[in-house]
CSV table of C-alpha atoms and ligand atoms in Angstrom, one decimal:
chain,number,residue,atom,x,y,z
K,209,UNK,CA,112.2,87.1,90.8
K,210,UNK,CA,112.0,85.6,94.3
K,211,UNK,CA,114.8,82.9,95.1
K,212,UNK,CA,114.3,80.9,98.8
K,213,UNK,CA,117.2,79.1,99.8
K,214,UNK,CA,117.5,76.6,103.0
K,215,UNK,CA,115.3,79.2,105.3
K,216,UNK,CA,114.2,78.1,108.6
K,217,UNK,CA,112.8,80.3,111.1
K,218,UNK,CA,112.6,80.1,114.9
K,219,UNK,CA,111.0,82.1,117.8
K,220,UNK,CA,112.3,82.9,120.5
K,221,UNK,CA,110.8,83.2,123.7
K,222,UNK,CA,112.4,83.6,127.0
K,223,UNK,CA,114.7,80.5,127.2
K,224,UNK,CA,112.2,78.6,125.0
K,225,UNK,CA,112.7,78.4,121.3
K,226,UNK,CA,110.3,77.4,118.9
K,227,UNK,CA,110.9,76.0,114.8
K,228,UNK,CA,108.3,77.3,112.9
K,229,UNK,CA,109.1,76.8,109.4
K,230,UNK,CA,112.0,74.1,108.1
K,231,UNK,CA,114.4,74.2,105.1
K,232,UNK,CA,112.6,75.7,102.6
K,233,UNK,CA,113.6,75.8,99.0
K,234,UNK,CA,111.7,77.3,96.1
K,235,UNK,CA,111.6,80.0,93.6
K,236,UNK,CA,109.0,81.9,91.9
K,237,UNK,CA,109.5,83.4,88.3
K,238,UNK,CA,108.4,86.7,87.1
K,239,UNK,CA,104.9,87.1,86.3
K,240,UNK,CA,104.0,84.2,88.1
K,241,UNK,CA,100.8,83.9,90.6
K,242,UNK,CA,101.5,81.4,93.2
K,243,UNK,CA,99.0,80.6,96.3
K,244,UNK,CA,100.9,80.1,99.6
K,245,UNK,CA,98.1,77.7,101.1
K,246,UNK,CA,98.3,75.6,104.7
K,247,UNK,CA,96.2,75.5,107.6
K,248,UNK,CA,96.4,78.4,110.6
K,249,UNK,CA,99.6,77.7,112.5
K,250,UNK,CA,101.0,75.9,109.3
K,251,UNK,CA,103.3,79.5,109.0
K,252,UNK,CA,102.3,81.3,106.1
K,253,UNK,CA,102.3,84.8,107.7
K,254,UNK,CA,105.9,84.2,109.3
K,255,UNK,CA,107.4,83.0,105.4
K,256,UNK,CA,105.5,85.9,104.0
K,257,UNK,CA,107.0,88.8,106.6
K,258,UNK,CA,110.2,87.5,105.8
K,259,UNK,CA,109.9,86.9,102.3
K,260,UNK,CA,108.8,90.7,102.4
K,261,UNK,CA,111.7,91.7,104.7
K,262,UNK,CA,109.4,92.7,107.5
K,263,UNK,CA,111.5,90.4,109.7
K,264,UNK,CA,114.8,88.2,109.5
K,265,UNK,CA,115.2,84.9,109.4
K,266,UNK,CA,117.0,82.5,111.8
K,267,UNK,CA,119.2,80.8,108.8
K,268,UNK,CA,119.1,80.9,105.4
K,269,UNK,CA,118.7,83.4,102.4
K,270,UNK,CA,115.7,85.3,100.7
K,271,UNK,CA,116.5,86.7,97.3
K,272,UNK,CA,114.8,89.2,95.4
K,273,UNK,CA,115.6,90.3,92.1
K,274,UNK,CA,118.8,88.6,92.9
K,275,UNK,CA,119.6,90.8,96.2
K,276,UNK,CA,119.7,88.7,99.4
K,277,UNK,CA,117.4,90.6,101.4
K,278,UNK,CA,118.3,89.2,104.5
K,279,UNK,CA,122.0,90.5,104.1
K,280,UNK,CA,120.9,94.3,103.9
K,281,UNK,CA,120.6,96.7,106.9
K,282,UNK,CA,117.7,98.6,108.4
K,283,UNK,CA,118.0,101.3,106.4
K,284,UNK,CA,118.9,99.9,103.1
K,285,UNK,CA,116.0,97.1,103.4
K,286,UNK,CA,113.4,99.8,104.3
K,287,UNK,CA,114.5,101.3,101.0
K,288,UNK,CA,114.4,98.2,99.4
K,289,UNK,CA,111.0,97.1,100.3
K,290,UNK,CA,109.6,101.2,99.6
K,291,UNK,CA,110.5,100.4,96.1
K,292,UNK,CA,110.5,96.5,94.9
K,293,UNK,CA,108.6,94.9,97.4
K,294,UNK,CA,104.2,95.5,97.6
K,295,UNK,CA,102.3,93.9,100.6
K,296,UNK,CA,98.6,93.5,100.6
K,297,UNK,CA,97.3,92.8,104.2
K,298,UNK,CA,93.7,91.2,105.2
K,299,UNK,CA,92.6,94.0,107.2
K,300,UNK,CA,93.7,96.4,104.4
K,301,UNK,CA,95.2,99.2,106.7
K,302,UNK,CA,94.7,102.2,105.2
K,303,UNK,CA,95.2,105.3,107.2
K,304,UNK,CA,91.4,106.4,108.7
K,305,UNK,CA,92.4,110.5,107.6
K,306,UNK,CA,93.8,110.2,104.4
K,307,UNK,CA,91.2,110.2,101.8
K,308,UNK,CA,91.6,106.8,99.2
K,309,UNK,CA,93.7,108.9,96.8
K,310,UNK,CA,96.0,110.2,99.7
K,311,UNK,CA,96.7,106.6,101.0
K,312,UNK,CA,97.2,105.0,97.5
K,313,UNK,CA,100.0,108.0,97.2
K,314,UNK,CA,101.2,107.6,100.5
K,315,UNK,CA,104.2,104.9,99.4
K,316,UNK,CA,105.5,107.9,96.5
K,317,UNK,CA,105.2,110.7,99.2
K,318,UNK,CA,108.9,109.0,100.8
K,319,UNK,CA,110.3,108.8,97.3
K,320,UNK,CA,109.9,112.6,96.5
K,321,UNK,CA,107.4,112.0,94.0
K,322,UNK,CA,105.9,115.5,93.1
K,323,UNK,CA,102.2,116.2,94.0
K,324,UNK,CA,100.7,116.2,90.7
K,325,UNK,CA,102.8,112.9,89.5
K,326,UNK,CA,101.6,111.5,92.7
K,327,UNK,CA,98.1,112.2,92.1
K,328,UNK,CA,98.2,110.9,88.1
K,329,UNK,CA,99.6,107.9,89.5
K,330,UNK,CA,97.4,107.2,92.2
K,331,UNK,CA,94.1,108.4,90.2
K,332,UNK,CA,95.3,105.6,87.3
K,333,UNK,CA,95.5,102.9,89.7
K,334,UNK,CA,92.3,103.5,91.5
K,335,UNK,CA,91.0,103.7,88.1
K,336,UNK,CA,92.2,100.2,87.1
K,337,UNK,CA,91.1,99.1,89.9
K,338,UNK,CA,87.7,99.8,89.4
K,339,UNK,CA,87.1,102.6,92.3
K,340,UNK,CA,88.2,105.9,90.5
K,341,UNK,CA,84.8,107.6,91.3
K,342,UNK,CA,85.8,106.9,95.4
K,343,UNK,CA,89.2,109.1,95.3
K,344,UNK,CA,88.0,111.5,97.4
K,345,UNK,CA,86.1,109.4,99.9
K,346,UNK,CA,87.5,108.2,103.2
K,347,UNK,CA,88.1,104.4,104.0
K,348,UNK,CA,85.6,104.2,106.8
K,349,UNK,CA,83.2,105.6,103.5
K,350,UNK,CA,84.0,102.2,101.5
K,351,UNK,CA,82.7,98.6,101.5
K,352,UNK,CA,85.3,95.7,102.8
K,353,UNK,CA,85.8,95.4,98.9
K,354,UNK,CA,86.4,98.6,97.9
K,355,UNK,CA,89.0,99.1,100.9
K,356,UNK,CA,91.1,96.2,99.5
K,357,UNK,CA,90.9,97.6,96.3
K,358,UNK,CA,92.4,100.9,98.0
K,359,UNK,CA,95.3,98.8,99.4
K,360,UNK,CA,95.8,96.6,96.1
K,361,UNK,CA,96.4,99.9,94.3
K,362,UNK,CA,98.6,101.2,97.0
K,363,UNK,CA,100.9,98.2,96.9
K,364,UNK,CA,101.0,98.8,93.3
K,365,UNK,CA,102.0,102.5,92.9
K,366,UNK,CA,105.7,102.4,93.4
K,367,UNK,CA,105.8,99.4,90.1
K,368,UNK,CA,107.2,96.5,92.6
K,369,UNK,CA,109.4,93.7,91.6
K,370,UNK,CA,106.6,91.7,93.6
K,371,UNK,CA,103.4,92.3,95.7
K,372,UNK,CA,102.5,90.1,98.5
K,373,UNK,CA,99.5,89.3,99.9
K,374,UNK,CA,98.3,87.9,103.3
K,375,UNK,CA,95.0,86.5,103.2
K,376,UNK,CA,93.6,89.0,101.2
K,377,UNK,CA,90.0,88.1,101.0
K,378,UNK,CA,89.8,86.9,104.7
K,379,UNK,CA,87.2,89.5,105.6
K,380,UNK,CA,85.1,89.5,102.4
K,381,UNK,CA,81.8,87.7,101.9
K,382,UNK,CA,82.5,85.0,99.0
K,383,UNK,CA,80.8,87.6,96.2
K,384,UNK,CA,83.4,90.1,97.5
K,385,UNK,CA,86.0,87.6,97.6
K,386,UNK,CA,85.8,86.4,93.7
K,387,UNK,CA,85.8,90.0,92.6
K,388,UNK,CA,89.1,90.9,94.9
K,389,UNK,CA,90.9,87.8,92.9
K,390,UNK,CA,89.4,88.3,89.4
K,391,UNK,CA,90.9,91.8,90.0
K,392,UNK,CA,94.8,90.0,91.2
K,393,UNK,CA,94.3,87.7,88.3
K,394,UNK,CA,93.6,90.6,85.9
K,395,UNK,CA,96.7,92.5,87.3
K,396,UNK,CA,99.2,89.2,86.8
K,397,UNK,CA,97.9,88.6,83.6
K,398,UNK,CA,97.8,92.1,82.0
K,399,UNK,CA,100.4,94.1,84.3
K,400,UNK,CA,102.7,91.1,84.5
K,401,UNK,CA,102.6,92.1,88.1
K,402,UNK,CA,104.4,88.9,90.3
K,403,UNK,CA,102.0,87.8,92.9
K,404,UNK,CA,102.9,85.2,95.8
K,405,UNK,CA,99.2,85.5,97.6
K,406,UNK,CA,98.8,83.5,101.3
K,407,UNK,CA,95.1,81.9,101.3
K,408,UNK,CA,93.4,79.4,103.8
K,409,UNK,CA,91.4,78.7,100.4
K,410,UNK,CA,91.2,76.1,98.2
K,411,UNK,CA,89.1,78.2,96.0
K,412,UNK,CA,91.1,80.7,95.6
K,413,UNK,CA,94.2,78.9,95.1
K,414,UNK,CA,92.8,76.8,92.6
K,415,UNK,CA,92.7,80.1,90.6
K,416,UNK,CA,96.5,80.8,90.3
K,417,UNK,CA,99.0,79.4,88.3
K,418,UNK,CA,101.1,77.5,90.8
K,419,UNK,CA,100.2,76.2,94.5
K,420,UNK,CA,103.2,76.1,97.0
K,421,UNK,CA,101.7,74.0,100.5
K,422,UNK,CA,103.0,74.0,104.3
K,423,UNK,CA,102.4,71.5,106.7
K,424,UNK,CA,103.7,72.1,110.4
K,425,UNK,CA,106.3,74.7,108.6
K,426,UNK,CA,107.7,71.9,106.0
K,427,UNK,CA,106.9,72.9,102.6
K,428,UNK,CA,105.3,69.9,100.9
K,429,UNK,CA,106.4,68.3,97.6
K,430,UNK,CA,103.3,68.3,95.3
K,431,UNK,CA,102.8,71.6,95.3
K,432,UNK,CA,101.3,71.7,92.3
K,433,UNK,CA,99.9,73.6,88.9
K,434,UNK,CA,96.7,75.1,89.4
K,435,UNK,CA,93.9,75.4,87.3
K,436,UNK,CA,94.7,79.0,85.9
K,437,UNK,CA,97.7,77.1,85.0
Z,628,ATP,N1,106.1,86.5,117.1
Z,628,ATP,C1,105.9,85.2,117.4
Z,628,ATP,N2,106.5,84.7,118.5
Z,628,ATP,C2,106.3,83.4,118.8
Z,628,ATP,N3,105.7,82.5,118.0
Z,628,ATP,C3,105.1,83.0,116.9
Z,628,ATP,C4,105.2,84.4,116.5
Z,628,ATP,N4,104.6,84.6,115.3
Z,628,ATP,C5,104.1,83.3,115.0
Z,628,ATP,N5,104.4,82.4,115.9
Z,628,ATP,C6,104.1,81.0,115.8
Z,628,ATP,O1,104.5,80.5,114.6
Z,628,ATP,C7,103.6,79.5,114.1
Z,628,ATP,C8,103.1,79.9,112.7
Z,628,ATP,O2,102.4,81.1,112.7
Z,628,ATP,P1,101.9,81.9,111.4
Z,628,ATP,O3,101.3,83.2,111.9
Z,628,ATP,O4,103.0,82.0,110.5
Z,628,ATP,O5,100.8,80.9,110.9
Z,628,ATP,P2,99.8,81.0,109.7
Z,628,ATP,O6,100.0,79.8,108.8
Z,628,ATP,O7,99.9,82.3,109.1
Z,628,ATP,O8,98.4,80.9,110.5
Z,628,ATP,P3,96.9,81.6,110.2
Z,628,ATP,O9,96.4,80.8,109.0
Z,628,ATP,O10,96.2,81.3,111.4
Z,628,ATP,O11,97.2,83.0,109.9
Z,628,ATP,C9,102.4,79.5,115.1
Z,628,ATP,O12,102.6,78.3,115.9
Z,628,ATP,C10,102.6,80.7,115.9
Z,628,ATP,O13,102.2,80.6,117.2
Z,629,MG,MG1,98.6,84.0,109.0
């Protein structure tokens, strides 16, 4: 599902450039949960945004689905991440005017997805995702919780190859937080949906199946099997 080959990434700034993650080399399969864990600074984020094709890397190769995603051009990678790639952030950003059901659609509304199919679509996820009775609310109306729940069924409603996730409890309270990765873990398991989920949180990356670590932008050998494993 997700192939890293040899990727480094470095910064540039000014004259001054700055190595920020080193050689890495894994894989994740489909219908896997993996925990991306490592201290702030450690770069999580920066593997994430490229594993998600939100920036380029320095060297190396990023494969999804088999397509080298660092190969592709704007327009085509745009397209590409619209339809196989899903991205969970920690501060949820969900458009303030559009009600819940409006933001959950908002991915199908660039694929000319009609209104009503839109609307099924969104409605089932929000459903699933345990806020179906908050469709016609507006995010500013919801808890912390139930505006990630918003933004897990957005990343969901185009069916993605993979979702990603950035620290996707880091605002919730530790109730909040168990509920947000019961419902990740209930998605994997039943949807088959392929997570790769960044965490500062032993906790929570106890919980998934497979445990990938950084130090200092080196990825470390033990990463190891979780308990969910
Ligand atoms: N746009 C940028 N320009 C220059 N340096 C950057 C940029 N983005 C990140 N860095 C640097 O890359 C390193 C890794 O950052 P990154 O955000 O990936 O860490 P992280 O593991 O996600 O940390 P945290 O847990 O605090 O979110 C840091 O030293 C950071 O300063
Ligand atoms: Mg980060």
């Amino acid at each position: 599902m997700l192939a890293v080959e040899r990727l480094s990434h470095s910064f540039r700034n000014g004259a001054e450039e700055t190595a920020v993650l080193h050689d890495l080399n894994f894989r994740v399969e489909k219908g896997e949960m993996v925990a991306l864990l490592g201290s702030s600074g450690s770069g999580k984020s920066t593997l994430l945004n490229l594993m998600a094709g939100l920036m380029k890397p320095t060297q190396g190769s990023i494969l999804i689905a088999g397509h080298p995603i660092e190969k592709m051009n704007e327009n085509r990678l745009a397209e590409f991440r619209r339809t196989h790639i899903g991205f969970i952030f920690q501060s949820y950003e969900l458009i303030p005017h559009l009600t819940v059901r409006e933001n959950v659609e908002l991915p199908l509304v660039f694929q000319s997805v009609n209104a009503k199919d839109r609307k099924d679509r969104a409605m089932k996820l929000l459903h699933q995702v345990g806020i179906g009775e908050k469709s016609e609310l507006f995010p500013s109306q919801l808890s912390g919780g139930q505006q990630q729940r918003v933004s897990i069924a957005r990343s969901l409603i185009t069916n993605p190859a993979i979702v990603f996730a950035d620290e996707p409890t880091g605002n919730l309270d530790t109730k909040t937080e168990t509920e947000i990765i019961d419902l990740l873990i209930h998605l994997n398991r039943h949807s088959g949906i392929t997570f790769v989920i960044v965490t500062h949180e032993h906790e929570v990356a106890s919980r998934t199946q497979r445990i990938l670590q950084l130090r200092d932008g080196y990825m470390l050998e033990n990463s190891q099997e979780g308990a969910a494993g």
